[in-house]
Amino acid sequence: MKRIFSLIFIGVLSVVLITGCTNNDNVEIDKSKTVNEEEKNIEKSVEINEGEEVEAEEIKEGVFTGNKAYDFALLDREGNEISLSSLQGKVVFLNFWASWCGPCKVEMPHMQKVYEEYKDKDVVILAVNITASEKDGIKGVTSFLDENKYTFPVVFDMDGSVSTKFRVSGIPTTYIIDKDGIIVNRVTGALSEDSIKEQIEAGMK
């Protein structure tokens, strides 16, 4: 009889031990799942935070290298309005000049040659005439352009507000603006044909 009770007791104990191990294993698995889920949540949180930081870093408008160039809209020789923002997606050689400026006259034939070579390559030569400083106004500037057979785009800064905004103190002054509208470089003084090409190529990278 004692032997029967002993066997029953051993059987019950075995069941309890087996059940206990299984429960402990389940607890450990659950803990493992919880840890993994927490890790995933942390990773997601980091990704979101990093995304928020990137979005928060906005490029400022300005006239220095790395700034987004100020937008403007001026009329060209045909009376069409050209805005800088409408040229986004192209490299812009933005040149401030006047017909009475000696160094500008030296530079402009080089601009014409580069214009003819690059006009089909997502590159824009845009010459901003500081018309407020011109003795004979638009009429005189147009005659000067026609006489020299310059065909690159020219717009008229009638009141000098755009040249003032871009802090143009000496001419010619040129801004190289990349396809995203970011200023790559600013150059004061006349450029040679090779130098113009170098500046444009730098803007295309």
Coordinates of C-alpha atoms in Angstrom, one line a residue:
M1 CA 0.0 0.0 0.0
K2 CA 2.8 2.3 0.9
R3 CA 4.4 1.5 -2.3
I4 CA 1.3 2.5 -4.3
F5 CA 1.1 5.8 -2.4
S6 CA 4.8 6.4 -3.1
L7 CA 4.3 5.8 -6.8
I8 CA 1.3 8.1 -6.9
F9 CA 3.3 10.8 -5.1
I10 CA 6.2 10.5 -7.5
G11 CA 3.8 10.7 -10.5
V12 CA 2.1 13.9 -9.1
L13 CA 5.5 15.5 -8.4
S14 CA 6.7 14.7 -11.9
V15 CA 3.6 16.4 -13.4
V16 CA 4.1 19.5 -11.2
L17 CA 7.8 19.7 -12.1
I18 CA 7.1 19.3 -15.8
T19 CA 4.3 21.9 -15.7
G20 CA 6.4 24.3 -13.7
C21 CA 9.3 24.1 -16.3
T22 CA 6.9 24.7 -19.1
N23 CA 5.4 27.7 -17.4
N24 CA 8.8 29.1 -16.6
D25 CA 9.8 28.6 -20.3
N26 CA 6.7 30.5 -21.3
V27 CA 7.5 33.4 -19.0
E28 CA 11.0 33.6 -20.4
I29 CA 9.7 33.6 -24.0
D30 CA 7.2 36.3 -23.1
K31 CA 10.0 38.3 -21.5
S32 CA 12.1 37.9 -24.7
K33 CA 9.2 39.0 -26.9
T34 CA 8.7 42.1 -24.7
V35 CA 12.4 43.0 -24.9
N36 CA 12.4 42.6 -28.7
E37 CA 9.2 44.7 -29.0
E38 CA 10.8 47.4 -26.7
E39 CA 13.9 47.4 -28.9
K40 CA 11.8 47.8 -32.0
N41 CA 9.9 50.6 -30.5
I42 CA 13.1 52.4 -29.5
E43 CA 14.5 52.0 -33.0
K44 CA 11.2 53.4 -34.5
S45 CA 11.4 56.3 -32.0
V46 CA 15.0 57.0 -33.0
E47 CA 14.1 56.9 -36.7
I48 CA 11.2 59.3 -36.1
N49 CA 13.3 61.7 -34.0
E50 CA 16.1 61.7 -36.6
G51 CA 13.5 62.4 -39.3
E52 CA 12.1 65.3 -37.3
E53 CA 15.6 66.7 -36.9
V54 CA 16.2 66.6 -40.7
E55 CA 12.9 68.3 -41.4
A56 CA 13.7 71.0 -38.8
E57 CA 16.9 71.9 -40.6
E58 CA 15.7 74.3 -43.2
I59 CA 18.1 76.1 -45.5
K60 CA 18.0 79.9 -45.0
E61 CA 17.5 82.4 -47.8
G62 CA 20.4 84.7 -48.3
V63 CA 23.3 85.8 -50.5
F64 CA 26.1 83.6 -49.1
T65 CA 27.4 80.3 -50.2
G66 CA 25.1 77.5 -48.9
N67 CA 22.1 79.9 -48.7
K68 CA 19.0 79.5 -50.8
A69 CA 19.0 82.4 -53.3
Y70 CA 16.4 85.1 -52.8
D71 CA 13.6 84.8 -55.4
F72 CA 12.7 87.7 -57.6
A73 CA 10.7 88.4 -60.8
L74 CA 11.8 90.9 -63.5
L75 CA 10.8 91.6 -67.1
D76 CA 13.0 90.6 -70.0
R77 CA 13.5 92.4 -73.4
E78 CA 10.2 91.0 -74.7
G79 CA 8.3 92.0 -71.7
N80 CA 8.0 88.5 -70.3
E81 CA 8.4 88.0 -66.5
I82 CA 11.2 85.7 -65.5
S83 CA 11.5 84.6 -61.8
L84 CA 14.5 82.9 -60.3
S85 CA 12.3 80.2 -58.8
S86 CA 11.0 79.3 -62.3
L87 CA 14.5 78.3 -63.3
Q88 CA 14.9 75.8 -60.5
G89 CA 16.1 72.5 -61.9
K90 CA 18.8 74.3 -63.9
V91 CA 22.2 75.8 -63.0
V92 CA 21.9 79.6 -63.1
F93 CA 24.8 81.9 -63.9
L94 CA 23.2 85.1 -62.4
N95 CA 25.2 88.1 -63.6
F96 CA 24.6 91.7 -62.4
W97 CA 25.9 94.3 -65.0
A98 CA 25.5 97.7 -66.7
S99 CA 26.2 98.9 -70.2
W100 CA 28.6 101.7 -69.0
C101 CA 30.7 99.2 -67.0
G102 CA 34.1 98.5 -68.6
P103 CA 34.8 95.1 -67.0
C104 CA 31.2 94.0 -67.9
K105 CA 31.9 94.8 -71.6
V106 CA 35.0 92.6 -71.4
E107 CA 33.1 89.7 -69.8
M108 CA 29.9 89.7 -71.9
P109 CA 31.4 88.2 -75.1
H110 CA 32.6 85.3 -73.0
M111 CA 29.1 85.0 -71.6
Q112 CA 27.6 84.8 -75.1
K113 CA 30.0 82.0 -76.1
V114 CA 29.2 80.0 -73.0
Y115 CA 25.5 80.6 -73.4
E116 CA 25.6 79.2 -77.0
E117 CA 27.5 76.1 -75.7
Y118 CA 25.4 75.4 -72.6
K119 CA 21.9 76.6 -73.5
D120 CA 20.8 73.0 -74.1
K121 CA 22.4 71.6 -71.0
D122 CA 20.0 72.7 -68.2
V123 CA 22.2 75.9 -67.7
V124 CA 20.8 79.4 -67.8
I125 CA 22.8 82.6 -68.3
L126 CA 20.7 85.3 -66.8
A127 CA 22.0 88.9 -66.9
V128 CA 20.4 91.4 -64.6
N129 CA 20.8 94.9 -65.9
I130 CA 21.0 97.5 -63.1
T131 CA 18.7 99.8 -65.2
A132 CA 18.4 102.3 -62.4
S133 CA 22.1 103.3 -63.1
E134 CA 21.6 103.5 -66.9
K135 CA 21.6 107.0 -68.5
D136 CA 19.3 106.0 -71.4
G137 CA 17.2 103.4 -69.5
I138 CA 15.9 100.3 -71.2
K139 CA 16.1 101.8 -74.7
G140 CA 19.8 102.4 -74.4
V141 CA 20.5 99.0 -72.9
T142 CA 18.5 97.3 -75.7
S143 CA 20.5 99.1 -78.3
F144 CA 23.7 98.1 -76.7
L145 CA 22.6 94.4 -76.7
D146 CA 21.4 94.5 -80.3
E147 CA 24.6 96.2 -81.5
N148 CA 26.7 93.5 -79.9
K149 CA 24.4 90.6 -80.9
Y150 CA 24.0 89.3 -77.3
T151 CA 21.2 86.8 -77.2
F152 CA 21.4 85.4 -73.7
P153 CA 18.5 86.3 -71.4
V154 CA 18.6 89.8 -69.9
V155 CA 16.2 91.2 -67.3
F156 CA 15.8 94.8 -66.1
D157 CA 16.2 95.8 -62.4
M158 CA 14.4 99.1 -62.9
D159 CA 14.6 100.4 -59.3
G160 CA 17.8 98.5 -58.2
S161 CA 15.9 96.6 -55.6
V162 CA 17.1 93.2 -56.7
S163 CA 20.8 94.2 -56.9
T164 CA 20.4 95.8 -53.5
K165 CA 18.9 92.6 -52.1
F166 CA 21.8 90.6 -53.5
R167 CA 24.2 93.1 -51.9
V168 CA 25.8 94.1 -55.3
S169 CA 28.4 96.8 -54.5
G170 CA 30.6 96.3 -57.6
I171 CA 29.9 95.0 -61.1
P172 CA 30.1 92.7 -62.7
T173 CA 29.0 90.4 -59.8
T174 CA 28.0 86.9 -60.5
Y175 CA 26.2 84.2 -58.4
I176 CA 26.4 80.6 -59.3
I177 CA 23.1 78.9 -58.2
D178 CA 22.7 75.1 -58.4
K179 CA 19.6 73.1 -59.6
D180 CA 18.1 73.3 -56.1
G181 CA 18.3 77.0 -55.9
I182 CA 21.3 77.0 -53.5
I183 CA 24.2 79.5 -54.0
V184 CA 27.4 77.6 -54.9
N185 CA 29.7 80.7 -55.3
R186 CA 29.8 84.5 -55.6
V187 CA 32.3 86.2 -57.8
T188 CA 33.1 89.9 -58.2
G189 CA 34.9 91.0 -61.3
A190 CA 35.0 90.0 -65.0
L191 CA 35.4 86.3 -65.8
S192 CA 37.1 84.7 -68.8
E193 CA 35.3 82.1 -70.9
D194 CA 37.2 79.2 -69.1
S195 CA 36.4 80.7 -65.7
I196 CA 32.7 80.9 -66.5
K197 CA 32.7 77.3 -67.6
E198 CA 34.5 76.3 -64.4
Q199 CA 32.0 78.1 -62.3
I200 CA 29.0 76.5 -64.1
E201 CA 30.6 73.0 -63.9
A202 CA 31.0 73.5 -60.1
G203 CA 27.3 74.3 -59.9
M204 CA 26.4 71.1 -61.8
K205 CA 28.1 68.8 -59.3

